[in-house]
XYZ file of C-alpha atoms in Angstrom:
360
model
C 6.535 -26.832 -15.657
C 8.087 -23.817 -13.926
C 5.044 -23.413 -11.698
C 5.217 -27.122 -10.769
C 8.906 -26.870 -9.862
C 8.169 -23.723 -7.890
C 5.424 -25.493 -5.910
C 7.676 -28.483 -5.217
C 10.430 -26.120 -4.074
C 8.085 -24.321 -1.681
C 6.895 -27.648 -0.242
C 10.491 -28.757 0.378
C 11.319 -25.426 2.022
C 8.218 -25.716 4.218
C 9.132 -29.264 5.300
C 12.692 -28.222 6.107
C 11.504 -25.182 8.057
C 9.010 -27.302 10.022
C 11.670 -29.893 10.847
C 14.203 -27.296 12.009
C 11.519 -25.543 14.092
C 10.562 -28.844 15.731
C 14.213 -29.570 16.607
C 14.617 -26.099 18.114
C 11.405 -26.512 20.126
C 12.548 -29.909 21.385
C 15.981 -28.529 22.358
C 14.455 -25.621 24.257
C 12.036 -27.943 26.022
C 14.952 -30.260 26.918
C 16.744 -27.339 28.558
C 13.663 -26.506 30.648
C 13.040 -30.147 31.599
C 16.729 -30.607 32.482
C 16.643 -27.611 34.813
C 13.385 -28.695 36.502
C 14.469 -32.337 36.985
C 18.139 -31.453 37.605
C 18.959 -33.969 34.863
C 22.414 -33.127 33.479
C 22.267 -35.439 30.388
C 18.946 -33.956 29.239
C 20.236 -30.420 29.879
C 23.459 -31.106 27.971
C 21.574 -32.658 25.040
C 19.302 -29.625 24.649
C 22.210 -27.164 24.899
C 24.348 -29.175 22.461
C 21.605 -29.318 19.832
C 21.027 -25.569 20.091
C 24.770 -24.851 19.779
C 24.989 -27.110 16.710
C 22.048 -25.342 15.029
C 23.587 -21.918 15.695
C 26.883 -23.077 14.183
C 25.186 -24.479 11.067
C 23.177 -21.278 10.601
C 26.351 -19.183 10.886
C 28.254 -21.271 8.335
C 25.286 -21.292 5.942
C 24.929 -17.523 6.193
C 28.607 -16.939 5.368
C 28.431 -19.284 2.378
C 25.285 -17.618 1.017
C 26.539 -14.064 1.479
C 29.208 -14.430 -1.206
C 26.878 -15.928 -3.810
C 24.303 -13.129 -3.970
C 24.303 -11.305 -7.305
C 22.319 -8.221 -8.105
C 19.377 -9.254 -10.334
C 19.272 -7.991 -13.907
C 16.196 -5.778 -14.185
C 14.415 -4.736 -17.358
C 12.359 -1.690 -18.250
C 8.788 -1.933 -19.530
C 5.464 -0.093 -19.612
C 2.552 -0.807 -17.280
C -1.100 0.212 -17.134
C -2.270 1.551 -13.750
C -5.449 -0.367 -12.916
C -5.925 1.195 -9.477
C -3.953 2.973 -6.778
C -4.499 3.852 -3.153
C -2.375 6.068 -0.915
C -2.078 4.709 2.617
C -1.259 8.031 4.297
C 1.870 9.526 5.737
C 3.069 12.750 7.312
C 6.202 13.163 5.147
C 6.703 14.299 1.566
C 6.850 10.648 0.395
C 3.484 8.855 0.623
C 3.186 5.019 0.544
C 0.937 4.090 -2.397
C -0.446 0.655 -3.289
C -0.655 0.081 -7.066
C -2.433 -2.600 -9.093
C -0.671 -2.769 -12.464
C -0.836 -4.584 -15.778
C 2.812 -5.025 -16.788
C 3.552 -5.445 -20.513
C 7.061 -6.996 -20.799
C 9.212 -6.284 -23.822
C 8.815 -8.733 -26.786
C 12.264 -10.266 -26.237
C 11.157 -11.453 -22.800
C 8.522 -13.689 -24.490
C 6.149 -13.231 -21.570
C 2.520 -12.092 -21.904
C 1.147 -9.141 -19.979
C 0.301 -9.901 -16.345
C -1.087 -8.227 -13.257
C 0.828 -7.417 -10.090
C 0.158 -5.570 -6.834
C 2.998 -3.468 -5.404
C 3.553 -0.822 -2.738
C 5.907 2.102 -3.346
C 6.531 5.538 -1.807
C 5.720 8.407 -4.178
C 6.467 12.094 -3.594
C 3.385 14.212 -2.862
C 4.062 16.449 -5.854
C 4.284 13.477 -8.251
C 1.111 11.646 -7.134
C -1.276 13.541 -9.501
C 0.742 12.145 -12.445
C -0.432 8.606 -11.585
C -4.103 7.936 -12.315
C -6.191 4.840 -13.049
C -5.904 3.763 -16.700
C -2.704 5.792 -17.070
C 0.608 4.393 -18.355
C 3.738 4.277 -16.170
C 7.334 3.201 -16.797
C 8.409 0.291 -14.579
C 11.376 -1.956 -13.923
C 10.810 -5.680 -13.401
C 12.836 -8.836 -12.854
C 12.196 -11.361 -15.682
C 12.678 -14.321 -13.308
C 10.726 -12.692 -10.467
C 7.746 -11.025 -12.190
C 6.313 -9.858 -8.847
C 9.440 -7.716 -8.281
C 8.218 -4.510 -9.977
C 9.123 -0.882 -9.224
C 7.732 2.271 -10.855
C 10.405 4.474 -12.441
C 9.558 7.952 -11.140
C 12.147 9.684 -13.366
C 12.211 7.775 -16.687
C 14.418 8.706 -19.621
C 12.957 10.981 -22.327
C 12.639 7.986 -24.678
C 10.602 5.955 -22.191
C 8.531 9.022 -21.256
C 7.613 9.433 -24.931
C 6.718 5.741 -25.238
C 4.521 5.968 -22.122
C 2.641 8.955 -23.562
C 1.953 7.162 -26.861
C 1.299 3.626 -25.556
C -2.064 1.929 -25.070
C -2.082 -1.217 -22.927
C -5.099 -3.473 -22.414
C -5.868 -4.754 -18.930
C -4.639 -8.262 -18.217
C -7.152 -10.725 -16.682
C -7.262 -11.054 -12.889
C -6.165 -14.675 -13.323
C -2.705 -13.447 -14.384
C -2.050 -11.780 -10.996
C 1.393 -12.842 -9.715
C 2.459 -12.844 -6.077
C 5.742 -13.208 -4.258
C 5.870 -16.885 -3.186
C 7.897 -15.817 -0.139
C 5.545 -12.952 0.710
C 3.208 -14.969 2.936
C 5.048 -14.095 6.130
C 2.039 -14.987 8.251
C 1.905 -18.565 6.927
C 5.645 -19.076 7.470
C 5.416 -17.705 11.023
C 2.506 -20.038 11.747
C 4.506 -22.982 10.385
C 7.472 -22.089 12.626
C 5.199 -21.761 15.648
C 3.558 -25.132 15.008
C 6.970 -26.763 14.602
C 8.269 -25.244 17.847
C 5.190 -26.336 19.785
C 5.243 -29.843 18.299
C 8.914 -30.385 19.211
C 8.443 -28.981 22.713
C 5.298 -31.069 23.287
C 7.118 -34.240 22.234
C 9.850 -33.727 24.843
C 7.459 -32.652 27.620
C 5.169 -35.637 27.017
C 8.192 -37.949 27.138
C 8.920 -36.768 30.711
C 5.337 -36.091 31.788
C 5.432 -38.667 34.617
C 8.474 -37.145 36.329
C 7.350 -33.573 35.728
C 3.833 -33.995 37.081
C 5.040 -36.032 40.033
C 7.504 -33.325 41.082
C 4.712 -30.869 41.715
C 6.716 -28.000 40.228
C 4.075 -26.991 37.757
C 4.017 -23.198 37.304
C 0.931 -21.065 37.514
C -0.025 -18.868 34.546
C -1.724 -15.485 35.065
C -4.712 -14.664 32.821
C -4.864 -11.245 31.206
C -7.939 -9.580 29.768
C -7.890 -6.828 27.150
C -10.702 -4.318 26.893
C -12.331 -4.166 23.508
C -12.849 -0.853 21.795
C -15.279 0.008 19.108
C -14.276 2.699 16.673
C -17.031 4.736 15.210
C -16.718 5.590 11.526
C -17.824 8.866 10.048
C -17.909 10.607 6.675
C -16.401 13.765 8.144
C -12.989 14.696 9.483
C -13.084 18.004 11.341
C -10.919 20.097 13.617
C -7.306 19.641 12.345
C -4.886 21.717 14.388
C -3.677 23.535 11.252
C -5.555 24.861 8.231
C -6.156 22.423 5.398
C -4.364 24.930 3.161
C -1.096 23.859 4.818
C 1.022 21.882 2.328
C 0.332 18.148 2.583
C -2.503 18.522 5.142
C -5.299 17.972 2.609
C -3.899 14.657 1.370
C -3.229 13.334 4.883
C -6.776 14.269 5.966
C -8.267 12.729 2.823
C -6.437 9.451 3.444
C -7.743 9.421 7.026
C -11.245 10.007 5.699
C -10.811 7.231 3.122
C -9.801 4.821 5.884
C -12.921 5.731 7.882
C -15.363 5.153 5.039
C -13.316 2.151 3.775
C -13.611 3.223 0.136
C -11.473 5.221 -2.286
C -14.480 6.101 -4.485
C -17.020 8.730 -3.343
C -19.743 10.741 -5.051
C -18.625 14.128 -3.695
C -15.908 15.740 -1.592
C -16.192 19.013 0.339
C -13.178 20.789 1.854
C -13.272 23.776 4.204
C -10.577 25.453 6.306
C -10.792 22.931 9.175
C -13.240 20.356 7.846
C -13.416 17.707 5.122
C -16.450 15.568 4.281
C -17.443 12.997 1.637
C -20.648 11.428 0.413
C -20.891 7.991 -1.141
C -23.340 5.819 -3.035
C -22.370 2.164 -3.533
C -24.982 1.817 -6.282
C -23.199 4.275 -8.570
C -20.750 2.980 -11.215
C -17.097 3.913 -10.769
C -17.272 6.262 -13.765
C -19.667 8.475 -11.781
C -17.482 8.724 -8.676
C -14.410 10.620 -7.496
C -11.216 8.626 -6.802
C -9.828 10.178 -3.589
C -6.127 9.141 -3.851
C -5.675 10.568 -7.375
C -6.999 14.089 -6.658
C -4.411 16.913 -6.993
C -4.590 18.088 -3.373
C -1.295 19.974 -3.761
C -2.872 22.239 -6.438
C -6.054 23.094 -4.519
C -4.560 25.716 -2.116
C -3.374 27.662 -5.178
C -6.940 27.684 -6.553
C -8.213 29.062 -3.234
C -5.634 31.858 -3.349
C -6.615 32.578 -6.972
C -10.305 32.805 -6.035
C -9.604 35.122 -3.089
C -7.458 37.460 -5.191
C -9.307 37.680 -8.525
C -13.060 37.294 -8.001
C -13.759 40.674 -6.365
C -14.342 39.380 -2.817
C -11.671 41.526 -1.206
C -12.186 40.286 2.359
C -13.138 36.647 1.977
C -14.473 35.387 5.305
C -14.774 31.749 4.242
C -13.867 29.401 1.397
C -15.054 26.001 0.255
C -13.928 23.431 -2.317
C -16.458 21.029 -3.850
C -15.213 18.119 -5.974
C -17.797 16.185 -7.995
C -17.615 13.611 -10.824
C -17.295 14.824 -14.421
C -20.508 15.438 -16.293
C -19.623 13.318 -19.349
C -18.023 9.901 -19.758
C -14.242 10.040 -19.556
C -14.168 13.549 -18.069
C -12.213 14.002 -14.883
C -13.650 15.341 -11.621
C -14.849 18.946 -11.480
C -13.446 21.300 -8.853
C -15.381 24.374 -7.687
C -13.846 26.904 -5.268
C -16.347 29.220 -3.554
C -15.364 32.290 -1.519
C -17.741 34.431 0.550
C -17.364 37.817 2.207
C -19.153 41.068 2.924
C -19.246 41.898 -0.802
C -20.973 38.653 -1.704
C -20.160 35.181 -2.974
C -18.107 34.125 -5.991
C -16.686 30.939 -7.396
C -14.343 29.535 -9.994
C -14.370 26.139 -11.686
C -11.318 24.063 -12.601
C -10.516 20.624 -13.967
C -8.509 17.905 -12.215
C -5.234 19.320 -13.567
C -5.826 22.681 -11.869
C -6.713 24.506 -15.135
C -9.399 27.146 -14.485
C -12.396 26.683 -16.807
C -14.852 29.321 -15.509
C -15.063 32.301 -13.157
C -18.328 33.700 -11.839
C -19.161 36.347 -9.231
C -22.592 36.517 -7.562
C -23.596 39.748 -5.795
C -20.161 41.340 -6.161
C -20.357 45.086 -6.912
């Protein structure tokens, strides 16, 4: 019943928006026709209609401004189905999340899926991984209005650590009914053109006879083809600079158009990935969830503790875990005049093995 009322409401809003757009288009066209034909009544009619619409919009805005109330939000747990960082040069990175939200029992609403976008601090991103549990706030009457709580209370943090939430079906995905900005813009454009065409066609005889038709200039835009590559090389600063690895990885992800790869290699001024679409997701590396902020520390650890006193080069290789459920494996290799050595770590930055080859 609620969905039916919501659909009827959207249809009524669309009809009203189309009608208002058509009136505005007709009024604007009347102004143009009045100027071209030097017809004062037509000019006055178009200007009067526009002035009336502006007045009604002003009065409606003042009436609606006093009735807005801050929505009552509720706290719940959500399962992270997937996430993708969309880049950024600042400490806060825009991240797109796909969540399964599990409302509290008193809300009497089953778990549902939602897609949101939220800025997360670079340091906090490793805490959010697929199949992990996050604390969220949602609006019970607007289920698409969901925000991740980046600093939950100790009670909710404990509940998130202990909770297990099953994935909701894709059919439960909710969307903001007002989020289709492109469709509304198209509706406004069609209404404007329809109203303007109606007025112009009404005076087509006088307009075409006057011979005052304007000439339109045609413009051509050159098309560009962007080549995609699995390598990003030559950043102006070292990839050990804070935040540079994540920004470069997001650029690389955009080039290959996939967040899942089979291997990642990072060098001082170069980053490369390899992919295999035939592999299951469990045998891949999820680029946005890697702890890029911890990797420079592993490089410094390898340079200082593995016996290669003058390391001439370093390399980080990230590969999928060897067993089901294991996170990606990180290997840092340093080379110098003494030889080559490496250390292994897990996705949390914990060192699991150190090995020197040819180091005296």
